[in-house]
Short mmCIF file of C-alpha atoms in Angstrom, two decimals:
data_model
loop_
_atom_site.label_atom_id
_atom_site.label_comp_id
_atom_site.label_asym_id
_atom_site.label_seq_id
_atom_site.Cartn_x
_atom_site.Cartn_y
_atom_site.Cartn_z
CA UNK S 1 -8.32 -36.63 -8.08
CA UNK S 2 -11.74 -38.14 -7.71
CA UNK S 3 -14.72 -37.72 -5.48
CA UNK S 4 -13.90 -40.90 -3.58
CA UNK S 5 -13.76 -41.25 0.16
CA UNK S 6 -10.27 -40.08 1.16
CA UNK S 7 -7.63 -42.31 2.59
CA UNK S 8 -6.97 -39.69 5.26
CA UNK S 9 -10.40 -38.54 6.35
CA UNK S 10 -10.82 -35.45 8.45
CA UNK S 11 -11.15 -36.17 12.11
CA UNK S 12 -13.03 -34.37 14.83
CA UNK S 13 -9.78 -32.95 16.18
CA UNK S 14 -8.67 -31.49 12.88
CA UNK S 15 -7.78 -27.83 13.21
CA UNK S 16 -10.05 -25.55 11.24
CA UNK S 17 -10.24 -21.79 10.94
CA UNK S 18 -13.23 -20.02 12.45
CA UNK S 19 -16.34 -20.82 10.44
CA UNK S 20 -19.00 -18.34 9.32
CA UNK S 21 -16.83 -15.34 10.26
CA UNK S 22 -17.18 -13.53 6.91
CA UNK S 23 -19.94 -12.69 4.49
CA UNK S 24 -19.66 -11.37 0.95
CA UNK S 25 -19.00 -7.80 2.13
CA UNK S 26 -16.30 -8.87 4.58
CA UNK S 27 -14.48 -10.93 1.97
CA UNK S 28 -14.90 -8.12 -0.57
CA UNK S 29 -13.22 -5.54 1.65
CA UNK S 30 -10.38 -7.92 2.46
CA UNK S 31 -9.80 -8.20 -1.29
CA UNK S 32 -10.14 -4.49 -2.01
CA UNK S 33 -7.69 -3.65 0.77
CA UNK S 34 -5.07 -5.89 -0.85
CA UNK S 35 -5.44 -3.79 -4.00
CA UNK S 36 -4.57 -0.66 -1.96
CA UNK S 37 -6.60 1.46 -4.41
CA UNK S 38 -4.98 4.83 -3.66
CA UNK S 39 -1.51 3.28 -3.83
CA UNK S 40 -2.38 1.73 -7.20
CA UNK S 41 -3.75 4.97 -8.62
CA UNK S 42 -1.07 7.30 -7.24
CA UNK S 43 1.80 4.89 -7.91
CA UNK S 44 0.97 3.00 -11.09
CA UNK S 45 -1.09 5.45 -13.17
CA UNK S 46 1.64 8.12 -13.50
CA UNK S 47 4.16 5.47 -14.61
CA UNK S 48 1.69 3.92 -17.04
CA UNK S 49 0.87 7.28 -18.61
CA UNK S 50 4.50 8.41 -18.81
CA UNK S 51 6.09 5.15 -19.95
CA UNK S 52 3.19 3.27 -21.51
CA UNK S 53 0.36 4.31 -23.80
CA UNK S 54 -0.34 7.81 -22.43
CA UNK S 55 -4.05 8.66 -22.34
CA UNK S 56 -4.89 5.09 -23.43
CA UNK S 57 -4.13 3.73 -19.94
CA UNK S 58 -7.82 3.29 -18.93
CA UNK S 59 -8.29 0.85 -21.83
CA UNK S 60 -5.44 -1.25 -20.40
CA UNK S 61 -7.35 -1.63 -17.14
CA UNK S 62 -10.42 -2.83 -19.04
CA UNK S 63 -8.31 -5.36 -20.97
CA UNK S 64 -6.63 -6.61 -17.79
CA UNK S 65 -10.03 -6.95 -16.12
CA UNK S 66 -11.30 -9.02 -19.04
CA UNK S 67 -8.34 -11.42 -18.78
CA UNK S 68 -8.78 -11.82 -15.03
CA UNK S 69 -12.52 -12.36 -15.43
CA UNK S 70 -11.82 -15.20 -17.86
CA UNK S 71 -9.42 -16.69 -15.33
CA UNK S 72 -11.95 -16.31 -12.53
CA UNK S 73 -14.58 -18.45 -14.31
CA UNK S 74 -12.49 -21.58 -13.80
CA UNK S 75 -11.22 -20.33 -10.44
CA UNK S 76 -14.81 -20.04 -9.18
CA UNK S 77 -15.77 -23.43 -10.63
CA UNK S 78 -12.91 -24.95 -8.65
CA UNK S 79 -13.90 -23.11 -5.47
CA UNK S 80 -17.28 -24.88 -5.59
CA UNK S 81 -15.58 -28.22 -4.94
CA UNK S 82 -12.36 -27.32 -3.12
CA UNK S 83 -12.45 -25.13 0.01
CA UNK S 84 -9.11 -24.65 1.72
CA UNK S 85 -7.11 -21.62 2.96
CA UNK S 86 -4.28 -22.83 0.73
CA UNK S 87 -6.41 -21.78 -2.29
CA UNK S 88 -3.95 -21.64 -5.21
CA UNK S 89 -1.70 -24.43 -4.06
CA UNK S 90 -4.65 -26.66 -3.20
CA UNK S 91 -6.22 -26.00 -6.60
CA UNK S 92 -2.97 -26.61 -8.46
CA UNK S 93 -2.29 -29.75 -6.44
CA UNK S 94 -5.79 -31.05 -7.21
CA UNK S 95 -5.24 -30.76 -10.96
CA UNK S 96 -1.49 -31.09 -11.55
CA UNK S 97 -0.31 -33.22 -8.65
CA UNK S 98 0.81 -32.59 -5.09
CA UNK S 99 4.43 -31.82 -5.99
CA UNK S 100 3.27 -29.05 -8.33
CA UNK S 101 0.90 -27.86 -5.62
CA UNK S 102 3.59 -27.70 -2.95
CA UNK S 103 5.89 -25.86 -5.34
CA UNK S 104 3.07 -23.41 -5.94
CA UNK S 105 2.56 -22.99 -2.19
CA UNK S 106 6.17 -21.90 -1.93
CA UNK S 107 5.64 -19.40 -4.77
CA UNK S 108 2.46 -18.07 -3.15
CA UNK S 109 4.21 -17.53 0.17
CA UNK S 110 7.09 -15.90 -1.68
CA UNK S 111 4.67 -13.57 -3.50
CA UNK S 112 2.69 -12.53 -0.44
CA UNK S 113 5.76 -12.04 1.76
CA UNK S 114 7.68 -10.05 -0.86
CA UNK S 115 4.73 -7.78 -1.76
CA UNK S 116 4.15 -7.15 1.94
CA UNK S 117 7.83 -6.33 2.46
CA UNK S 118 7.70 -4.02 -0.58
CA UNK S 119 4.72 -2.19 0.91
CA UNK S 120 6.54 -1.86 4.24
CA UNK S 121 9.30 -0.01 2.37
CA UNK S 122 6.95 2.49 0.71
CA UNK S 123 4.85 2.75 3.88
CA UNK S 124 7.88 3.49 6.07
CA UNK S 125 9.10 6.17 3.70
CA UNK S 126 5.63 7.75 3.46
CA UNK S 127 5.03 7.83 7.22
CA UNK S 128 8.56 9.09 7.97
CA UNK S 129 8.05 11.97 5.52
CA UNK S 130 4.63 12.84 6.96
CA UNK S 131 5.78 12.83 10.59
CA UNK S 132 8.94 14.75 9.77
CA UNK S 133 6.88 17.53 8.18
CA UNK S 134 3.94 17.64 10.58
CA UNK S 135 5.40 16.46 13.89
CA UNK S 136 9.13 17.15 13.59
CA UNK S 137 9.97 13.46 14.13
CA UNK S 138 12.96 12.83 11.88
CA UNK S 139 13.12 9.08 12.57
CA UNK S 140 14.34 6.69 9.88
CA UNK S 141 11.75 4.87 7.74
CA UNK S 142 12.50 1.45 9.14
CA UNK S 143 11.45 2.47 12.67
CA UNK S 144 7.88 3.03 11.48
CA UNK S 145 7.95 -0.17 9.45
CA UNK S 146 8.99 -2.25 12.45
CA UNK S 147 6.46 -0.60 14.76
CA UNK S 148 3.73 -1.27 12.23
CA UNK S 149 4.73 -4.93 12.03
CA UNK S 150 3.86 -5.20 15.72
CA UNK S 151 0.46 -3.56 15.14
CA UNK S 152 -0.26 -5.87 12.20
CA UNK S 153 0.68 -8.89 14.29
CA UNK S 154 -1.80 -7.86 17.01
CA UNK S 155 -4.60 -7.32 14.51
CA UNK S 156 -3.77 -10.61 12.79
CA UNK S 157 -4.30 -12.64 15.97
CA UNK S 158 -7.46 -10.70 16.90
CA UNK S 159 -9.50 -12.69 14.38
CA UNK S 160 -10.36 -12.23 10.73
CA UNK S 161 -13.59 -10.36 11.50
CA UNK S 162 -11.66 -7.71 13.44
CA UNK S 163 -9.19 -7.35 10.57
CA UNK S 164 -12.06 -7.02 8.11
CA UNK S 165 -13.63 -4.19 10.11
CA UNK S 166 -10.36 -2.25 10.29
CA UNK S 167 -9.74 -2.72 6.57
CA UNK S 168 -13.30 -1.64 5.72
CA UNK S 169 -12.71 1.76 7.35
CA UNK S 170 -9.42 2.34 5.51
CA UNK S 171 -10.73 1.17 2.12
CA UNK S 172 -13.82 3.37 2.39
CA UNK S 173 -11.68 6.38 3.29
CA UNK S 174 -9.26 6.09 0.38
CA UNK S 175 -11.81 5.12 -2.26
CA UNK S 176 -14.32 7.80 -1.25
CA UNK S 177 -12.14 10.77 -2.16
CA UNK S 178 -11.02 9.16 -5.44
CA UNK S 179 -14.56 8.27 -6.45
CA UNK S 180 -15.82 11.71 -5.46
CA UNK S 181 -13.17 13.31 -7.67
CA UNK S 182 -13.92 10.95 -10.56
CA UNK S 183 -17.70 11.39 -10.41
CA UNK S 184 -17.58 15.17 -10.05
CA UNK S 185 -15.15 15.42 -12.98
CA UNK S 186 -17.35 13.09 -15.03
CA UNK S 187 -20.54 15.05 -14.31
CA UNK S 188 -18.78 18.32 -15.17
CA UNK S 189 -17.85 16.94 -18.55
CA UNK S 190 -14.16 16.33 -17.89
CA UNK S 191 -11.22 18.70 -17.99
CA UNK S 192 -10.04 21.36 -20.43
CA UNK S 193 -10.43 19.05 -23.44
CA UNK S 194 -13.65 17.37 -22.34
CA UNK S 195 -14.02 13.75 -21.31
CA UNK S 196 -11.76 12.45 -24.08
CA UNK S 197 -13.60 9.14 -24.41
CA UNK S 198 -11.96 8.14 -27.69
CA UNK S 199 -8.57 9.42 -26.46
CA UNK S 200 -8.66 6.85 -23.67
CA UNK S 201 -10.71 3.91 -24.94
CA UNK S 202 -10.33 3.69 -28.73
CA UNK S 203 -8.23 0.81 -30.11
CA UNK S 204 -5.67 3.26 -31.51
CA UNK S 205 -5.26 4.91 -28.08
CA UNK S 206 -4.94 1.55 -26.33
CA UNK S 207 -2.20 0.39 -28.73
CA UNK S 208 -0.29 3.68 -28.85
CA UNK S 209 3.21 4.04 -27.40
CA UNK S 210 4.23 1.10 -25.21
CA UNK S 211 0.93 -0.63 -24.32
CA UNK S 212 2.82 -3.53 -22.76
CA UNK S 213 4.03 -1.33 -19.90
CA UNK S 214 0.52 -0.07 -19.16
CA UNK S 215 -0.94 -3.58 -19.38
CA UNK S 216 1.73 -4.82 -16.97
CA UNK S 217 0.78 -2.23 -14.35
CA UNK S 218 -2.92 -2.89 -14.95
CA UNK S 219 -2.48 -6.61 -14.29
CA UNK S 220 -0.43 -5.77 -11.20
CA UNK S 221 -3.37 -3.74 -9.90
CA UNK S 222 -5.47 -6.95 -9.81
CA UNK S 223 -3.03 -8.55 -7.35
CA UNK S 224 -4.92 -9.95 -4.36
CA UNK S 225 -8.40 -10.77 -5.71
CA UNK S 226 -7.67 -14.49 -5.19
CA UNK S 227 -8.11 -13.91 -1.46
CA UNK S 228 -11.80 -14.68 -2.01
CA UNK S 229 -10.88 -18.37 -2.05
CA UNK S 230 -8.26 -18.09 0.72
CA UNK S 231 -11.02 -17.07 3.13
CA UNK S 232 -13.45 -19.72 1.88
CA UNK S 233 -13.12 -21.82 5.04
CA UNK S 234 -14.04 -18.79 7.17
CA UNK S 235 -16.87 -17.61 4.89
CA UNK S 236 -20.57 -18.20 5.36
CA UNK S 237 -21.89 -20.53 2.64
CA UNK S 238 -18.60 -20.51 0.70
CA UNK S 239 -20.16 -22.02 -2.44
CA UNK S 240 -22.15 -18.78 -2.72
CA UNK S 241 -19.87 -16.27 -0.97
CA UNK S 242 -16.67 -17.05 -2.90
CA UNK S 243 -18.15 -16.76 -6.42
CA UNK S 244 -20.09 -13.60 -5.58
CA UNK S 245 -17.12 -11.93 -3.89
CA UNK S 246 -14.77 -12.95 -6.72
CA UNK S 247 -16.88 -11.61 -9.59
CA UNK S 248 -17.90 -8.51 -7.63
CA UNK S 249 -14.33 -7.66 -6.61
CA UNK S 250 -12.93 -8.01 -10.14
CA UNK S 251 -15.76 -5.93 -11.61
CA UNK S 252 -15.40 -3.19 -9.00
CA UNK S 253 -11.60 -3.11 -9.24
CA UNK S 254 -11.69 -2.88 -13.04
CA UNK S 255 -14.37 -0.17 -13.06
CA UNK S 256 -12.66 1.80 -10.28
CA UNK S 257 -9.22 1.88 -11.90
CA UNK S 258 -10.56 2.52 -15.40
CA UNK S 259 -12.87 5.37 -14.30
CA UNK S 260 -10.41 7.04 -11.93
CA UNK S 261 -7.46 6.90 -14.33
CA UNK S 262 -9.69 8.22 -17.13
CA UNK S 263 -10.81 11.21 -15.05
CA UNK S 264 -7.26 12.00 -13.90
CA UNK S 265 -6.14 12.04 -17.55
CA UNK S 266 -9.18 14.09 -18.51
CA UNK S 267 -8.42 16.62 -15.75
CA UNK S 268 -4.99 17.22 -17.26
CA UNK S 269 -6.27 17.04 -20.84
CA UNK S 270 -5.52 14.00 -22.99
CA UNK S 271 -2.97 15.87 -25.11
CA UNK S 272 -1.09 17.09 -22.01
CA UNK S 273 -1.36 14.00 -19.77
CA UNK S 274 1.91 12.35 -20.85
CA UNK S 275 3.89 15.57 -20.36
CA UNK S 276 2.33 16.10 -16.93
CA UNK S 277 3.15 12.53 -15.87
CA UNK S 278 6.74 12.83 -17.08
CA UNK S 279 7.12 16.12 -15.22
CA UNK S 280 5.87 14.55 -12.00
CA UNK S 281 8.34 11.68 -12.40
CA UNK S 282 11.20 14.09 -13.11
CA UNK S 283 10.37 16.03 -9.94
CA UNK S 284 10.62 12.85 -7.89
CA UNK S 285 6.97 12.86 -6.79
CA UNK S 286 4.90 10.82 -9.24
CA UNK S 287 1.83 11.01 -6.99
CA UNK S 288 1.57 14.74 -7.85
CA UNK S 289 0.15 13.70 -11.22
CA UNK S 290 -2.90 12.33 -9.37
CA UNK S 291 -2.98 14.50 -6.26
CA UNK S 292 -2.70 17.89 -8.04
CA UNK S 293 -6.01 17.74 -9.96
CA UNK S 294 -7.81 16.43 -6.86
CA UNK S 295 -6.45 19.33 -4.81
CA UNK S 296 -7.39 21.77 -7.57
CA UNK S 297 -10.96 20.45 -7.47
CA UNK S 298 -11.52 20.16 -3.71
CA UNK S 299 -9.02 22.62 -2.24
CA UNK S 300 -5.93 22.53 -0.04
CA UNK S 301 -7.46 20.21 2.56
CA UNK S 302 -7.42 17.41 -0.01
CA UNK S 303 -3.70 17.96 -0.61
CA UNK S 304 -3.07 17.57 3.13
CA UNK S 305 -5.32 14.52 3.46
CA UNK S 306 -4.18 12.49 0.45
CA UNK S 307 -0.66 11.64 1.77
CA UNK S 308 -2.27 10.43 5.01
CA UNK S 309 -4.71 8.27 3.06
CA UNK S 310 -1.79 6.91 1.04
CA UNK S 311 -0.23 5.72 4.31
CA UNK S 312 -3.49 4.09 5.47
CA UNK S 313 -3.91 2.54 2.01
CA UNK S 314 -0.52 0.90 2.36
CA UNK S 315 -1.34 -0.23 5.90
CA UNK S 316 -4.54 -1.87 4.69
CA UNK S 317 -2.65 -3.73 1.97
CA UNK S 318 0.01 -4.85 4.43
CA UNK S 319 -2.61 -6.26 6.82
CA UNK S 320 -4.44 -8.00 3.98
CA UNK S 321 -1.31 -9.77 2.73
CA UNK S 322 -0.32 -10.66 6.30
CA UNK S 323 -3.66 -12.49 6.63
CA UNK S 324 -3.22 -14.23 3.27
CA UNK S 325 0.29 -15.45 4.09
CA UNK S 326 -0.90 -16.63 7.51
CA UNK S 327 -3.45 -18.90 5.95
CA UNK S 328 -0.97 -20.44 3.57
CA UNK S 329 1.39 -21.21 6.47
CA UNK S 330 -1.53 -22.56 8.48
CA UNK S 331 -2.66 -24.84 5.65
CA UNK S 332 0.86 -26.16 5.08
CA UNK S 333 1.28 -26.79 8.80
CA UNK S 334 -2.06 -28.58 8.98
CA UNK S 335 -0.94 -30.89 6.18
CA UNK S 336 2.46 -31.33 7.92
CA UNK S 337 4.36 -30.04 4.91
CA UNK S 338 5.71 -27.48 7.35
CA UNK S 339 5.95 -27.96 11.15
CA UNK S 340 2.53 -28.87 12.51
CA UNK S 341 2.85 -26.13 15.14
CA UNK S 342 2.03 -23.61 12.42
CA UNK S 343 -1.56 -24.87 12.46
CA UNK S 344 -2.03 -23.61 16.00
CA UNK S 345 -5.17 -21.52 16.53
CA UNK S 346 -6.03 -19.13 19.35
CA UNK S 347 -9.45 -18.81 20.99
CA UNK S 348 -10.58 -16.44 18.23
CA UNK S 349 -9.87 -19.08 15.60
CA UNK S 350 -6.92 -17.09 14.21
CA UNK S 351 -3.65 -18.82 13.15
CA UNK S 352 -1.43 -17.17 15.76
CA UNK S 353 1.67 -19.36 15.26
CA UNK S 354 1.64 -18.79 11.50
CA UNK S 355 1.22 -15.07 12.19
CA UNK S 356 4.33 -14.96 14.35
CA UNK S 357 6.36 -16.71 11.67
CA UNK S 358 5.01 -14.42 8.94
CA UNK S 359 5.94 -11.33 10.95
CA UNK S 360 9.43 -12.76 11.53
CA UNK S 361 9.80 -13.26 7.77
CA UNK S 362 8.77 -9.63 7.19
CA UNK S 363 11.48 -8.50 9.63
CA UNK S 364 14.09 -10.65 7.88
CA UNK S 365 13.15 -9.22 4.48
CA UNK S 366 13.06 -5.56 5.53
CA UNK S 367 15.96 -5.24 7.99
CA UNK S 368 18.79 -5.97 5.48
CA UNK S 369 17.70 -2.99 3.38
CA UNK S 370 17.76 -0.81 6.50
CA UNK S 371 21.21 -2.04 7.54
CA UNK S 372 22.55 -1.43 4.03
CA UNK S 373 21.06 2.10 4.04
CA UNK S 374 19.17 1.40 0.82
CA UNK S 375 16.42 3.69 -0.42
CA UNK S 376 13.21 1.87 0.64
CA UNK S 377 11.29 2.98 -2.45
CA UNK S 378 13.93 2.60 -5.16
CA UNK S 379 15.11 -0.83 -3.95
CA UNK S 380 12.86 -2.56 -1.41
CA UNK S 381 9.53 -1.47 -2.89
CA UNK S 382 10.53 -1.62 -6.56
CA UNK S 383 12.41 -4.92 -6.46
CA UNK S 384 10.00 -6.92 -4.33
CA UNK S 385 6.82 -5.62 -5.95
CA UNK S 386 8.17 -6.56 -9.39
CA UNK S 387 9.09 -10.10 -8.41
CA UNK S 388 5.80 -10.55 -6.51
CA UNK S 389 3.79 -9.64 -9.61
CA UNK S 390 5.72 -12.19 -11.65
CA UNK S 391 5.18 -14.87 -8.99
CA UNK S 392 1.44 -14.32 -8.73
CA UNK S 393 1.08 -14.37 -12.53
CA UNK S 394 2.73 -17.80 -12.56
CA UNK S 395 0.17 -19.01 -10.01
CA UNK S 396 -2.70 -17.67 -12.12
CA UNK S 397 -1.39 -19.55 -15.14
CA UNK S 398 -0.86 -22.84 -13.29
CA UNK S 399 -4.30 -22.57 -11.69
CA UNK S 400 -5.98 -22.13 -15.08
CA UNK S 401 -4.22 -25.20 -16.45
CA UNK S 402 -5.06 -27.12 -13.28
CA UNK S 403 -8.78 -26.31 -13.58
CA UNK S 404 -8.92 -27.90 -17.03
CA UNK S 405 -7.00 -30.98 -15.86
CA UNK S 406 -9.07 -31.36 -12.68
CA UNK S 407 -12.47 -31.30 -14.35
CA UNK S 408 -11.41 -33.52 -17.23
CA UNK S 409 -10.47 -36.15 -14.69
CA UNK S 410 -13.07 -35.67 -11.93
CA UNK S 411 -16.11 -34.94 -14.18
CA UNK S 412 -17.79 -33.09 -11.31
CA UNK S 413 -18.86 -30.16 -13.49
CA UNK S 414 -19.72 -30.72 -17.16
CA UNK S 415 -20.12 -27.09 -18.24
CA UNK S 416 -17.57 -26.62 -21.08
CA UNK S 417 -17.34 -22.84 -20.75
CA UNK S 418 -16.67 -22.90 -17.01
CA UNK S 419 -14.28 -25.83 -16.90
CA UNK S 420 -12.42 -25.74 -20.22
CA UNK S 421 -12.99 -22.82 -22.61
CA UNK S 422 -12.77 -19.87 -20.20
CA UNK S 423 -9.83 -21.33 -18.21
CA UNK S 424 -7.95 -22.04 -21.46
CA UNK S 425 -8.56 -18.50 -22.73
CA UNK S 426 -7.57 -17.15 -19.34
CA UNK S 427 -4.34 -19.16 -19.42
CA UNK S 428 -3.49 -17.68 -22.83
CA UNK S 429 -4.17 -14.16 -21.60
CA UNK S 430 -2.13 -14.69 -18.46
CA UNK S 431 0.74 -16.18 -20.48
CA UNK S 432 0.73 -12.96 -22.49
CA UNK S 433 0.75 -10.95 -19.27
CA UNK S 434 3.74 -12.95 -18.00
CA UNK S 435 5.59 -12.18 -21.22
CA UNK S 436 4.82 -8.48 -20.74
CA UNK S 437 6.06 -8.56 -17.15
CA UNK S 438 9.31 -10.27 -18.17
CA UNK S 439 9.83 -7.91 -21.11
CA UNK S 440 9.28 -4.86 -18.91
CA UNK S 441 10.63 -6.11 -15.57
CA UNK S 442 13.59 -3.72 -15.70
CA UNK S 443 11.14 -0.80 -15.95
CA UNK S 444 8.89 -2.23 -13.25
CA UNK S 445 11.69 -2.60 -10.68
CA UNK S 446 13.46 0.61 -11.65
CA UNK S 447 16.78 -1.21 -11.84
CA UNK S 448 19.17 -2.70 -14.37
CA UNK S 449 18.71 -5.79 -16.54
CA UNK S 450 21.10 -7.91 -14.47
CA UNK S 451 19.12 -7.24 -11.29
CA UNK S 452 15.87 -7.90 -13.16
CA UNK S 453 17.19 -11.23 -14.46
CA UNK S 454 18.25 -12.46 -11.03
CA UNK S 455 14.94 -11.40 -9.49
CA UNK S 456 12.99 -13.17 -12.26
CA UNK S 457 14.97 -16.37 -11.71
CA UNK S 458 14.02 -16.47 -8.04
CA UNK S 459 10.42 -17.37 -8.96
CA UNK S 460 11.09 -20.69 -10.78
CA UNK S 461 13.82 -21.42 -8.22
CA UNK S 462 11.32 -21.10 -5.36
CA UNK S 463 8.84 -23.32 -7.23
CA UNK S 464 11.49 -26.02 -7.75
CA UNK S 465 12.54 -25.88 -4.10
CA UNK S 466 8.93 -26.29 -3.01
CA UNK S 467 8.35 -29.22 -5.35
CA UNK S 468 11.57 -30.87 -4.15
CA UNK S 469 10.50 -30.38 -0.54
CA UNK S 470 7.33 -32.35 -1.29
CA UNK S 471 9.38 -35.28 -2.55
CA UNK S 472 11.50 -35.20 0.62
CA UNK S 473 8.58 -34.58 3.00
CA UNK S 474 5.26 -35.74 1.51
CA UNK S 475 3.30 -34.83 4.65
CA UNK S 476 -0.05 -36.14 5.80
CA UNK S 477 -2.55 -34.42 3.54
CA UNK S 478 -5.80 -33.04 4.80
CA UNK S 479 -8.46 -33.75 2.19
CA UNK S 480 -9.69 -30.77 0.25
CA UNK S 481 -13.19 -29.85 1.35
CA UNK S 482 -16.24 -29.57 -0.81
CA UNK S 483 -18.23 -26.38 -0.52
CA UNK S 484 -21.37 -28.53 -0.43
CA UNK S 485 -22.03 -30.50 2.77
CA UNK S 486 -23.70 -33.25 0.77
CA UNK S 487 -20.61 -33.80 -1.38
CA UNK S 488 -17.80 -36.05 -0.11
CA UNK S 489 -14.32 -34.66 0.51
CA UNK S 490 -11.94 -34.65 -2.45
CA UNK S 491 -8.53 -36.29 -2.71
#
């Protein structure tokens, strides 16, 4: 790739997403909603404490945040010169070739669609349980999942600014109660054994037990921050908005998960946290490990509210990943790697055709589990979330390698730390994270090794199918856009 005038220049009729629709705050809340903070805390922390390194879990979040920050240095450097809703696949294609990029696009779509389907499973089960208890509606989980797909589709075509406003409300609601609990517990000096700073952050605590399991869940909690670049075409001044939103989101996510998990452990007492987490898992309600100390602090109303916020947390994540997948389908349609009709935009500048297809994919992924009468949490949520984490980790690794290759060839940015050292270190850290995910995939999906193996193999298989599709259908590429108006497009 070079900064030469492209062979296929953009034309005046080229379809583009709505410009200047999002600022830093809008992009930030789209990213935070994909993290589904309450889902991450209530779902991952009990498992990490019980199966991983016990009270040392907060240190795992700090370590995961450091790895992702290293990755983001090169990611942000790339975003300065390449602005496209395809994000990962455009970046990878710019550095490693268009076949590798198209294969990565297939993996990205696979990751976003499977994580969304996984969340539909947990969401359906959560809502069905809530309405059965409080409204006497004993409808199966999949009814609520399918109804919510229709709501998500409507919000998706209403424009990205509308989606951002809805997600802002949900993210503020779920994070407020968790932060309130964490800050009150911190100010009070922790639980029965104090704050337990060394119990949670010392090197010995971080490496105790099975730190790989905790690190795996910590990395999984970062899933979705890359949306900062996906929305670059719709952001105001993307060369400023994307870097700020990226660094801010990673910092906030790391601090939030580290602080909240630390205070939950402190509330139980560091020496009792592992036993409490194991007890919650044995009782079939792992969220009790997190919800119980919050209810003890604030009263019964918190116990009634938290399950509702868990449902809205999942809804926010579902909507965020719907928007991300839409933009990948839109970008591939615009480049004619998929049918060009997918690049259709409505009057709000939203990719409506891609949204319809994405919703149809969600139906196709969820309905078989309903027809087979499978438990939506044990199978749909566990299986698809595990494989989605593995897929996104592969994209992080390929993007880091691509950043180094791109800047060595294009020479557009000569800062060694930003374009070579940090991306290389990030690639090494992500490679380690991939090894941890593979080594602990059976635990992550809650299944057997055979199932884990087949699920893991789907990721390289999808990449190979995507790369092969490029060779059969090269498409008519739209040049990647520079974030600077004065810079020429990139090919």
